[in-house]
Short mmCIF file of C-alpha atoms in Angstrom, two decimals:
data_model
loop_
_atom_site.label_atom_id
_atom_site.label_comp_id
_atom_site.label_asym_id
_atom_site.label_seq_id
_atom_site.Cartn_x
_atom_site.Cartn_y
_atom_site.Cartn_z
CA UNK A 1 2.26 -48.33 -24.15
CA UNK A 2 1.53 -45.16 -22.72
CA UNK A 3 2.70 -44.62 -19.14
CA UNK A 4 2.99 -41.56 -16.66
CA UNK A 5 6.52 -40.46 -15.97
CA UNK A 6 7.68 -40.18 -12.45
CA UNK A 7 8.41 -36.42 -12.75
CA UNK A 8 5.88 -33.31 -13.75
CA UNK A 9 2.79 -32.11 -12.03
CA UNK A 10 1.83 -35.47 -11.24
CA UNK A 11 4.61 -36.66 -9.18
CA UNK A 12 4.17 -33.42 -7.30
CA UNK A 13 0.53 -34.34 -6.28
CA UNK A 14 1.07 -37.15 -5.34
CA UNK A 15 3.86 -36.66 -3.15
CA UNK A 16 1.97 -33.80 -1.75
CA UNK A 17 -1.36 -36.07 -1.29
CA UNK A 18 0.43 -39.09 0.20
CA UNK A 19 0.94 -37.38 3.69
CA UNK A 20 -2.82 -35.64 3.64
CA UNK A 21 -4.14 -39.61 2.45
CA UNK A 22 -2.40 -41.32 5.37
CA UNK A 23 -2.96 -38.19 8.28
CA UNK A 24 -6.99 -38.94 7.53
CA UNK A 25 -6.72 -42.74 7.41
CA UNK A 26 -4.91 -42.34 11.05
CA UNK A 27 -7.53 -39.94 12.00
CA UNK A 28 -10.04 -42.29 11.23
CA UNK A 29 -8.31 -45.14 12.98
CA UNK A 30 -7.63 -43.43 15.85
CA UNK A 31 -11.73 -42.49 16.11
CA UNK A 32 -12.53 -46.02 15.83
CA UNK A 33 -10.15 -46.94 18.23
CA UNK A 34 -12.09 -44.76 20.83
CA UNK A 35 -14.92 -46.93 19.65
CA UNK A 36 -13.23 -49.95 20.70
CA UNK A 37 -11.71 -48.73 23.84
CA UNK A 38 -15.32 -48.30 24.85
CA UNK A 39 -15.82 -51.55 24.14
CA UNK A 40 -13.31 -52.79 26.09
CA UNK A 41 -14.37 -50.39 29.04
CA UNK A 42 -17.64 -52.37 29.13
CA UNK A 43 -16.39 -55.65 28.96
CA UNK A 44 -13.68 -54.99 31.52
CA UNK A 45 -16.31 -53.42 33.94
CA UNK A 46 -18.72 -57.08 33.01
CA UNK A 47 -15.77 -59.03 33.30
CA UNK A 48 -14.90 -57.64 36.73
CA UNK A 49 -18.44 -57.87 37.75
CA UNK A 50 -18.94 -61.37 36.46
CA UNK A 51 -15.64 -62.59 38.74
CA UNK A 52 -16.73 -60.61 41.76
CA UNK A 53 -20.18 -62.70 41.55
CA UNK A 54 -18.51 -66.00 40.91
CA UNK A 55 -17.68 -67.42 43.89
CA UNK A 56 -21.71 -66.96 44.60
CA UNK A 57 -22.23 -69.46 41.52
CA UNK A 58 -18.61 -71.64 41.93
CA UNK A 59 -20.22 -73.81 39.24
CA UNK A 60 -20.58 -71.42 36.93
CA UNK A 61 -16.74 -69.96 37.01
CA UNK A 62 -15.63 -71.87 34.41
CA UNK A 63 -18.37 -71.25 31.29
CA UNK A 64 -17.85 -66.93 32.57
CA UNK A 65 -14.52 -67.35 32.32
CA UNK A 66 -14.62 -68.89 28.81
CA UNK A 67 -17.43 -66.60 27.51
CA UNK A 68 -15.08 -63.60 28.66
CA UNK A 69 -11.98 -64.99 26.88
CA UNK A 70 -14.06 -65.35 23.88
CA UNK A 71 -15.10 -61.80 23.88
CA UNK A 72 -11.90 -60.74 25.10
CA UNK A 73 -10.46 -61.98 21.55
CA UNK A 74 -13.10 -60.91 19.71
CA UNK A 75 -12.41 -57.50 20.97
CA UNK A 76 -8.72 -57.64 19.94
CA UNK A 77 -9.14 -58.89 16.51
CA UNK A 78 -11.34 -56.40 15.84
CA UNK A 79 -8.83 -53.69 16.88
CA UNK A 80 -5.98 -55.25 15.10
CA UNK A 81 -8.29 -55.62 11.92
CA UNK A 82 -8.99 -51.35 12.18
CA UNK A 83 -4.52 -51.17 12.99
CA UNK A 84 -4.23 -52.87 9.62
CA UNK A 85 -6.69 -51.62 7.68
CA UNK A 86 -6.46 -47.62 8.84
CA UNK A 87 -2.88 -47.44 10.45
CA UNK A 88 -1.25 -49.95 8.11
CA UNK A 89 0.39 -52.12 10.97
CA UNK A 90 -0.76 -55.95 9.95
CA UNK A 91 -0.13 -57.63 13.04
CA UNK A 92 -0.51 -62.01 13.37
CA UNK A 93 -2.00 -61.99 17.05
CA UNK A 94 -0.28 -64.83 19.29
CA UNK A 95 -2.66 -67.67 20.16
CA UNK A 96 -2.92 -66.74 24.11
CA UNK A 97 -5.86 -64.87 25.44
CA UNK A 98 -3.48 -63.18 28.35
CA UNK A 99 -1.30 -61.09 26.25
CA UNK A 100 -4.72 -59.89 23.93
CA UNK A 101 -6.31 -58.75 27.36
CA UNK A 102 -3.17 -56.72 28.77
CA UNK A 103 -3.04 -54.97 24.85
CA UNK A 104 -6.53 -54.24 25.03
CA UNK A 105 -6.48 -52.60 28.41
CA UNK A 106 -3.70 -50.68 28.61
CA UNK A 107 -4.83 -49.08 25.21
CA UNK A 108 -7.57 -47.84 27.08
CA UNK A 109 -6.27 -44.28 28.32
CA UNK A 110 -4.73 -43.06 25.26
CA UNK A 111 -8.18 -43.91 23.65
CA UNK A 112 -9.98 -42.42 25.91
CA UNK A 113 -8.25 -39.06 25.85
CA UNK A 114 -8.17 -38.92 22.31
CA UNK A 115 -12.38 -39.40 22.81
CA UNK A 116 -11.92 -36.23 25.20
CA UNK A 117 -10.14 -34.48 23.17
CA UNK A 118 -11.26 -35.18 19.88
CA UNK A 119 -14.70 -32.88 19.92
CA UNK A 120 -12.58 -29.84 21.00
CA UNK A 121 -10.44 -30.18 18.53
CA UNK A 122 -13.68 -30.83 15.48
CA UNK A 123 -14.97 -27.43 18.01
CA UNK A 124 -11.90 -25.41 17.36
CA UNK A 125 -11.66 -25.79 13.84
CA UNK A 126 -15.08 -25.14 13.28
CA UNK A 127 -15.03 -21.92 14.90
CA UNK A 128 -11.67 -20.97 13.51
CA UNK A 129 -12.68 -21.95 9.84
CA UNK A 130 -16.10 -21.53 9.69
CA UNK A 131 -16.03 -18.27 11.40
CA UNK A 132 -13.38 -17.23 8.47
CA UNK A 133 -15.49 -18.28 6.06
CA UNK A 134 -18.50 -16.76 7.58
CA UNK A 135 -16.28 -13.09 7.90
CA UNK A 136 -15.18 -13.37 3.92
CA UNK A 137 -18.59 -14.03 2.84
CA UNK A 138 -20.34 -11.13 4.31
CA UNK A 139 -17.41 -9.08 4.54
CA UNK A 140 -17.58 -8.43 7.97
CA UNK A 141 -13.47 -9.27 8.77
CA UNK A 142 -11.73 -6.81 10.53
CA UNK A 143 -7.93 -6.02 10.69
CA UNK A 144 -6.13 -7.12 14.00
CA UNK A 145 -3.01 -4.96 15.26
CA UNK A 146 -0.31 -6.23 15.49
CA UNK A 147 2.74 -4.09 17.49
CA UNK A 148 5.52 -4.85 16.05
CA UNK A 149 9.40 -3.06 17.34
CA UNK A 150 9.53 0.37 15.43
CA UNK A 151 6.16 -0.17 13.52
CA UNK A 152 2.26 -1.69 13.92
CA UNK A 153 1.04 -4.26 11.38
CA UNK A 154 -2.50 -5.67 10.59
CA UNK A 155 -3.43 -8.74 9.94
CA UNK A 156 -7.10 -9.28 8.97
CA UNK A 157 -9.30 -11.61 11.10
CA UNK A 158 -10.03 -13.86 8.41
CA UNK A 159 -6.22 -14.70 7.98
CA UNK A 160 -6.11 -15.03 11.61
CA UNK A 161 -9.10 -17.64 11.56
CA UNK A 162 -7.17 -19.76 8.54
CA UNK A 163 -4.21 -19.50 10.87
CA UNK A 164 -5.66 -20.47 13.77
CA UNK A 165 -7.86 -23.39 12.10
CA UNK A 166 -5.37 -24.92 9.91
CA UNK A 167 -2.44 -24.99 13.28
CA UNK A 168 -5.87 -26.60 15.34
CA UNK A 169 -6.26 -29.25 12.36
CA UNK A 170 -2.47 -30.16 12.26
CA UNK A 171 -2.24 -30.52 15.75
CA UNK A 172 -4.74 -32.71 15.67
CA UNK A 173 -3.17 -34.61 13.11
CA UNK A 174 -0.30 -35.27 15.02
CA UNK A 175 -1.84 -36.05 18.11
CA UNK A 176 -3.68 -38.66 15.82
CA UNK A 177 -0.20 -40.10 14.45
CA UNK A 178 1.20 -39.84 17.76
CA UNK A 179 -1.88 -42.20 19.41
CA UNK A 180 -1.89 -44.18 15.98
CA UNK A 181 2.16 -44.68 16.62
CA UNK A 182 0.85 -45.92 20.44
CA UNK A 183 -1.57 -48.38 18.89
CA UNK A 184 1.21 -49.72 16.80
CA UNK A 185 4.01 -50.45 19.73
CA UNK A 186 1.56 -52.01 22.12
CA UNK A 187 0.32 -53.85 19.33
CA UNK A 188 3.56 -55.39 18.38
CA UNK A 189 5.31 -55.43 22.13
CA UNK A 190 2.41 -57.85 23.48
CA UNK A 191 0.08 -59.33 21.03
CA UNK A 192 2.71 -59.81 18.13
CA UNK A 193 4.18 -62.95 17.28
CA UNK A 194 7.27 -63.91 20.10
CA UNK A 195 10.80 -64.30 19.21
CA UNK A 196 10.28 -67.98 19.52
CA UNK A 197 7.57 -67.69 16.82
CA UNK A 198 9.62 -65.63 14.41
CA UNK A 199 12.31 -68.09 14.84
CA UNK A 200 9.66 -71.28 14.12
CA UNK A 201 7.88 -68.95 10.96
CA UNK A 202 11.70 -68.45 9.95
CA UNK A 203 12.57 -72.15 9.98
CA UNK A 204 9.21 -73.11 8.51
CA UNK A 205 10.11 -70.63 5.47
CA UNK A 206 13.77 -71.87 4.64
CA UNK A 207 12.57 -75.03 4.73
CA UNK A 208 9.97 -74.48 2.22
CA UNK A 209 12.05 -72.01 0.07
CA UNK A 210 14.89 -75.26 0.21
CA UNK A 211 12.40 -77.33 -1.70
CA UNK A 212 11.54 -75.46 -3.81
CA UNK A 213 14.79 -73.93 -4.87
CA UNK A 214 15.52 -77.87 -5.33
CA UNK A 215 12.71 -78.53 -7.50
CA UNK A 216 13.58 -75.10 -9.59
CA UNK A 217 16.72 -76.08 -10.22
CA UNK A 218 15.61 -80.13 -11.20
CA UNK A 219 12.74 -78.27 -13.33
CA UNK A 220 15.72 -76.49 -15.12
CA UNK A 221 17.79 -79.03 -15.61
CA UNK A 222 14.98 -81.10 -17.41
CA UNK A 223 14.67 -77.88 -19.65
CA UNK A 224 17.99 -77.61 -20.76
CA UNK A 225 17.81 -81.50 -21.42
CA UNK A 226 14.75 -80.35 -23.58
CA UNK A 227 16.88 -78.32 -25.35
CA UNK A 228 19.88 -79.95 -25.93
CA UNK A 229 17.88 -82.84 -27.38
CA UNK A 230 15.29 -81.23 -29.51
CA UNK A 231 17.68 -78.42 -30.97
CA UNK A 232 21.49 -79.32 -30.49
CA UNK A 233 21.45 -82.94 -30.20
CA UNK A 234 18.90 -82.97 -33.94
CA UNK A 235 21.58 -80.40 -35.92
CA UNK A 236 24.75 -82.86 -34.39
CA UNK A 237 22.50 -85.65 -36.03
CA UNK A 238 22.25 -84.02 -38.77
CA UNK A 239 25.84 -82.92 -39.29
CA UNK A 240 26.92 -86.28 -38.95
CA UNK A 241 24.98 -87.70 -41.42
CA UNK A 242 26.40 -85.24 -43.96
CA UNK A 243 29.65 -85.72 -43.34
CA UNK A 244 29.11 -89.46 -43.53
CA UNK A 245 27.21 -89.16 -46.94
CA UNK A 246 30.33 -86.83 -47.41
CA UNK A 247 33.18 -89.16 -46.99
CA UNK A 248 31.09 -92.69 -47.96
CA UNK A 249 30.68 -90.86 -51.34
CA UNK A 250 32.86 -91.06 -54.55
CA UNK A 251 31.87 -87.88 -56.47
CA UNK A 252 33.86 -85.43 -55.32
CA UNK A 253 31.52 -82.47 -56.15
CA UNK A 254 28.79 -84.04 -54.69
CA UNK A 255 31.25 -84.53 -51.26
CA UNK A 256 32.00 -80.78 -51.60
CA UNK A 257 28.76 -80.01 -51.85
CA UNK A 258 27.80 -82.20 -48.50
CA UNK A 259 30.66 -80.51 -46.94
CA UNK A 260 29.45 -77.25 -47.53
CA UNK A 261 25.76 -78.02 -46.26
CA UNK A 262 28.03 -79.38 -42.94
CA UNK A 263 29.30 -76.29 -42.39
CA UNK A 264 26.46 -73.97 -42.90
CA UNK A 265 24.74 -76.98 -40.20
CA UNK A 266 27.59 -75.94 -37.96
CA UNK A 267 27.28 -72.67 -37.77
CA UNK A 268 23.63 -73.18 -37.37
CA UNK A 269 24.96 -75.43 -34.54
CA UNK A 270 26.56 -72.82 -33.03
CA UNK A 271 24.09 -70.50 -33.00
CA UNK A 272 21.79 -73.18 -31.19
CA UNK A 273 24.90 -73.83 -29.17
CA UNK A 274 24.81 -69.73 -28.28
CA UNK A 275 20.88 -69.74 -27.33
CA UNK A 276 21.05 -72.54 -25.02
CA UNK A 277 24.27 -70.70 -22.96
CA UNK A 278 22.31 -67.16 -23.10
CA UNK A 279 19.05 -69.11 -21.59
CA UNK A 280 21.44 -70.81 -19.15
CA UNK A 281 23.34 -67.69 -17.90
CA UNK A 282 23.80 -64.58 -19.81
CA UNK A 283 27.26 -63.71 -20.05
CA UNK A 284 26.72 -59.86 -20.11
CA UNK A 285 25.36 -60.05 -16.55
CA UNK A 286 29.04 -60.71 -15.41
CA UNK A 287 31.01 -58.95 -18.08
CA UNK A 288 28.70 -55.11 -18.47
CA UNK A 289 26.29 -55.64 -15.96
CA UNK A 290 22.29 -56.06 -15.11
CA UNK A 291 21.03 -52.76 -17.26
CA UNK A 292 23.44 -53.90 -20.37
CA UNK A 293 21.65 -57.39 -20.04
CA UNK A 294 18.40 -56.19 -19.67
CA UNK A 295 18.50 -53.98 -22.82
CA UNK A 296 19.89 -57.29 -24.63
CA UNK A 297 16.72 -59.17 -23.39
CA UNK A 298 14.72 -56.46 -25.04
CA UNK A 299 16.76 -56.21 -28.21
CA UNK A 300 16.06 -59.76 -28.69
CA UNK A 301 12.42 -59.72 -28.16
CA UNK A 302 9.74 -59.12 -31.12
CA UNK A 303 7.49 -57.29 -29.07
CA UNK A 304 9.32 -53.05 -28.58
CA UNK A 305 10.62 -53.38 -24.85
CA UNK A 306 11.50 -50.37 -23.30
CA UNK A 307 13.85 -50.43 -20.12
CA UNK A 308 13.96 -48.22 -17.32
CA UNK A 309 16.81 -48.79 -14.75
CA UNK A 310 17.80 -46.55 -11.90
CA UNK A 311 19.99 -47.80 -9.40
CA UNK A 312 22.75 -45.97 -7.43
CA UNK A 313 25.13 -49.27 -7.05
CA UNK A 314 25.34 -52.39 -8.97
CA UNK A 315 23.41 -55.41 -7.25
CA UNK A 316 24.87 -58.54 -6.17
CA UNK A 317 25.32 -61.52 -7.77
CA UNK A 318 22.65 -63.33 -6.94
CA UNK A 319 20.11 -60.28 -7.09
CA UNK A 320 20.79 -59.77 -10.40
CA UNK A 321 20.34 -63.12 -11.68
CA UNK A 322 17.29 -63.44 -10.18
CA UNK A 323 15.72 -59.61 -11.59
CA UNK A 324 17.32 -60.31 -15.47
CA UNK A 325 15.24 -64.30 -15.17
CA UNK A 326 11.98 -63.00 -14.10
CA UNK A 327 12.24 -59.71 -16.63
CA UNK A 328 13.04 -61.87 -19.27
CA UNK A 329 10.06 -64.76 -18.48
CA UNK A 330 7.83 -61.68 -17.87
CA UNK A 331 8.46 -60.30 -21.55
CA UNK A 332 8.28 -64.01 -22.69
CA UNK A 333 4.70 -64.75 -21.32
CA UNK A 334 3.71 -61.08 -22.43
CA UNK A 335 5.27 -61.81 -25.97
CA UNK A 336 3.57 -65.39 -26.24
CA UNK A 337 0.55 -65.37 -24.23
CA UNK A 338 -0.28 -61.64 -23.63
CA UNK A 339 -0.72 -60.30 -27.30
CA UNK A 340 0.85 -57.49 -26.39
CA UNK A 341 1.86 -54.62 -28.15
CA UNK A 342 5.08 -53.48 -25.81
CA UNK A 343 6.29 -53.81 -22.44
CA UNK A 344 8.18 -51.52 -20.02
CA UNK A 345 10.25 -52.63 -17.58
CA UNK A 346 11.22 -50.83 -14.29
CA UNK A 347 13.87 -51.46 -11.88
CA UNK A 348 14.28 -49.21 -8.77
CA UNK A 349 16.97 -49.00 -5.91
CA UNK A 350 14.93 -48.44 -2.83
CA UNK A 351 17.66 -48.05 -0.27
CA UNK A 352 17.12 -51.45 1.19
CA UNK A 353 16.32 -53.43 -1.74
CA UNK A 354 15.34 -54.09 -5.70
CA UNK A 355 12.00 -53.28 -7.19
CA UNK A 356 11.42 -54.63 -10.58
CA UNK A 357 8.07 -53.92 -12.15
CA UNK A 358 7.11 -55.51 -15.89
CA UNK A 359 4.59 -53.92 -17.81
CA UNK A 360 2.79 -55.04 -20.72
CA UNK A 361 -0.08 -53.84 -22.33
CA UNK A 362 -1.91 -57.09 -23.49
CA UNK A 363 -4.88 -59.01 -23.17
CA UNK A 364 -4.08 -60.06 -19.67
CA UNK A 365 -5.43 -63.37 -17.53
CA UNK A 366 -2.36 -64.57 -16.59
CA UNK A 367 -1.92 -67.32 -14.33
CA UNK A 368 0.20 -66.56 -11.31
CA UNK A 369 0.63 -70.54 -11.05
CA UNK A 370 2.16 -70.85 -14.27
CA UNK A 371 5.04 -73.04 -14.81
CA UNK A 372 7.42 -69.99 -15.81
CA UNK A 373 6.07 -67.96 -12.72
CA UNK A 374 5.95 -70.36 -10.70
CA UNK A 375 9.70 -70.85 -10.86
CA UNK A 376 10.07 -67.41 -10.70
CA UNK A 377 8.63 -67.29 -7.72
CA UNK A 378 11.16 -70.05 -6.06
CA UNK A 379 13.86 -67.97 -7.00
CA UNK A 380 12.76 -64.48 -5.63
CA UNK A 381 11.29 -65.98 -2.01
CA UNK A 382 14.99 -68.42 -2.19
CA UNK A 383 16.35 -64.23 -1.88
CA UNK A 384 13.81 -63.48 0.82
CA UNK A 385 11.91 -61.85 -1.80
CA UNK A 386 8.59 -61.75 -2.75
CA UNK A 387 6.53 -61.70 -6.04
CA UNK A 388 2.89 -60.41 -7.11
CA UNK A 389 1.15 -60.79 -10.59
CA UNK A 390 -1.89 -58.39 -11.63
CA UNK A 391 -3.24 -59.17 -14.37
CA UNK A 392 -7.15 -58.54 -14.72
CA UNK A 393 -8.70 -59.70 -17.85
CA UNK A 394 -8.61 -57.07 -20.54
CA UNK A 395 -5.18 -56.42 -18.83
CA UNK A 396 -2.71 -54.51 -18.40
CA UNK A 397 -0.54 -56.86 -17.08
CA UNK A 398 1.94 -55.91 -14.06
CA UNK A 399 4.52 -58.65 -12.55
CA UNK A 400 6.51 -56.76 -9.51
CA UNK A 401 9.26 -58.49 -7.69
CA UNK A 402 10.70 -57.03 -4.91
CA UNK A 403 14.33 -58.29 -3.35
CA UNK A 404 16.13 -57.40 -0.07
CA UNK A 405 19.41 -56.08 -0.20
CA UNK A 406 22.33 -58.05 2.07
#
């Protein structure tokens, strides 16, 4: 399977696109923001109108009051729907109306100078670039002087305009992050979830994650009983019956020829014995570590694994059990269900955690609720952790876990 490289010309574009990609997805944020800071200038000007002219209608009070709270949260999901989708800040509003109205307000003059300021800025840059443009089409640029200590430089007009231009268009950039950035902190400061929340969401998650690292860990238990019945438990059967045909027997080169089928059953045995323990718990994870494991997973596979593993410290204990289980079930699924022709598996240090991406090129259509990834699943979130399938039908298949660091 074919796959671009993290280095060459490619890495370099992207690295240099990523900034440009998220400056103009702020810029656009920010300009809808305006939008909806005009929005809630109008409903803030109705709303104080509508409560002035209450007491003239007492009756009334209450069914203004509700059709203003209504609109009042309207108002703020739609703002925190344009933070998540253009400023990447997904925030889970609280349930109260109060802290939604105070967030929408005091957003107000930030937006609104941003709407001030915004068509000098598209001005500026249209003068400064278009007029550069204009001068290098017709030829028309002229040479600026420049005094300089001991000697005079020129610098043509059209180099000035670039200049000029590009600094407008940066500044404005930043000014865009910076009210973006100002979106963001009001956003999480008053309509985020509390710390009373965060503690409840916690709670409600480690209890979940309990269960189901109890019903992983009953689920693997009935496997290995699986196991041990169907392969271990059938050779000891069989082992015993030879050596009982063995010693019940008086022809002694028929016993030495039962013996000798017991011990070629025994080694089979052992070898059963030996695939049960490496399913269980691989014993290179503890003795030369996750990479040396991972290659041995791949080694043992049908299907031509490559590994890719580029960490700066070993992981913990627990981290690396849980990365080596879900490569391995990912290159089972992709080697039984996938008909695919190889896989490539990726593990990253990020700083503050693991990222371990599985690759196959096969058939795809995999079902995230499978009983293999399902389990996976219990184990990564029991870390904190969190894992995605994509797998579109036609494929390629891509499993991704990604695990916090203590």
């Amino acid at each position: 399977m074919q796959e671009p490289t993290a280095e060459g010309p490619g890495a370099w574009a992207r690295a240099v696109a990523a900034p440009l990609v998220r400056a103009g997805r702020e810029l656009v944020g920010v300009g809808l923001g305006v939008l909806t800071a005009l929005l809630t200038l109008a409903w803030a000007v109705a709303a104080t109108a509508a409560l002035a002219l209450s007491p003239l209608a007492p009756r009334t009070r209450h069914r203004i009051t509700a059709i203003l709270s209504r609109w009042a949260r309207r108002l703020c999901d739609a703002d925190l729907a344009r933070l998540a989708r253009w400023c990447d800040c997904p925030v889970r509003p609280r349930a109260e109306t109060g802290p939604r109205v105070a967030y929408l307000l005091l957003r107000i003059p930030v937006a609104l100078l941003c709407g001030c300021l915004a068509p000098t800025a598209v001005l500026l840059v249209g003068v400064f670039l278009g007029g550069a443009a204009l001068e290098a089409a017709t030829g028309t640029g002229t040479t600026v002087p420049v005094p300089m200590p001991g000697a005079q430089m020129h610098i043509s007009s059209i180099s000035v305009g670039l200049f000029m231009g590009v600094g407008t268009l940066a500044a404005t950039a930043l000014a865009a992050a910076a009210a973006a950035a100002s979106d963001r902190a009001l956003a999480r400061r008053l309509v985020g979830p509390s710390r009373e929340d965060l503690l409840a969401r916690r709670i409600d998650e480690l209890t979940l994650t309990r269960a189901e690292v109890v019903q992983a860990v009953d689920e693997e238990r009935r496997r290995i009983e699986r196991d041990l019945h169907d392969g271990v438990q059938q050779r000891v059967v069989a082992l015993a019956m030879l050596l009982g045909r063995a010693r019940r027997g008086s022809d002694p080169r028929r016993a030495a020829r039962l013996v000798d089928e017991a011990h070629a059953e025994t080694r089979l045995l052992l070898d059963e014995l030996r695939e049960v323990a490496w399913q269980v718990y691989p014993a290179a994870l503890d003795t030369s570590g996750l990479e040396a494991a991972l290659t041995e997973v791949a080694q043992r596979s049908p299907l031509p694994v490559e590994v890719r593993v580029r960490l700066s410290a070993p992981p913990p204990r627990a981290q690396a059990a849980a990365v080596y289980f879900t490569a391995r079930e990912a290159i089972t699924n992709a080697v039984k269900h996938a008909r695919a022709g190889s896989v490539v598996v990726h593990l990253d240090d990020l700083g503050h955690g693991l990222e371990l991406r599985v690759l196959d090129d096969g058939r795809g259509g995999a079902d995230p609720d499978g009983g293999g990834l399902t389990g996976l699943g219990r184990r990564i979130r029991a870390l904190d952790g969190t894992l995605s399938v994509d797998s579109p039908e036609g494929g390629p298949t891509t499993v991704r876990a990604v695990l916090p660091l203590p």
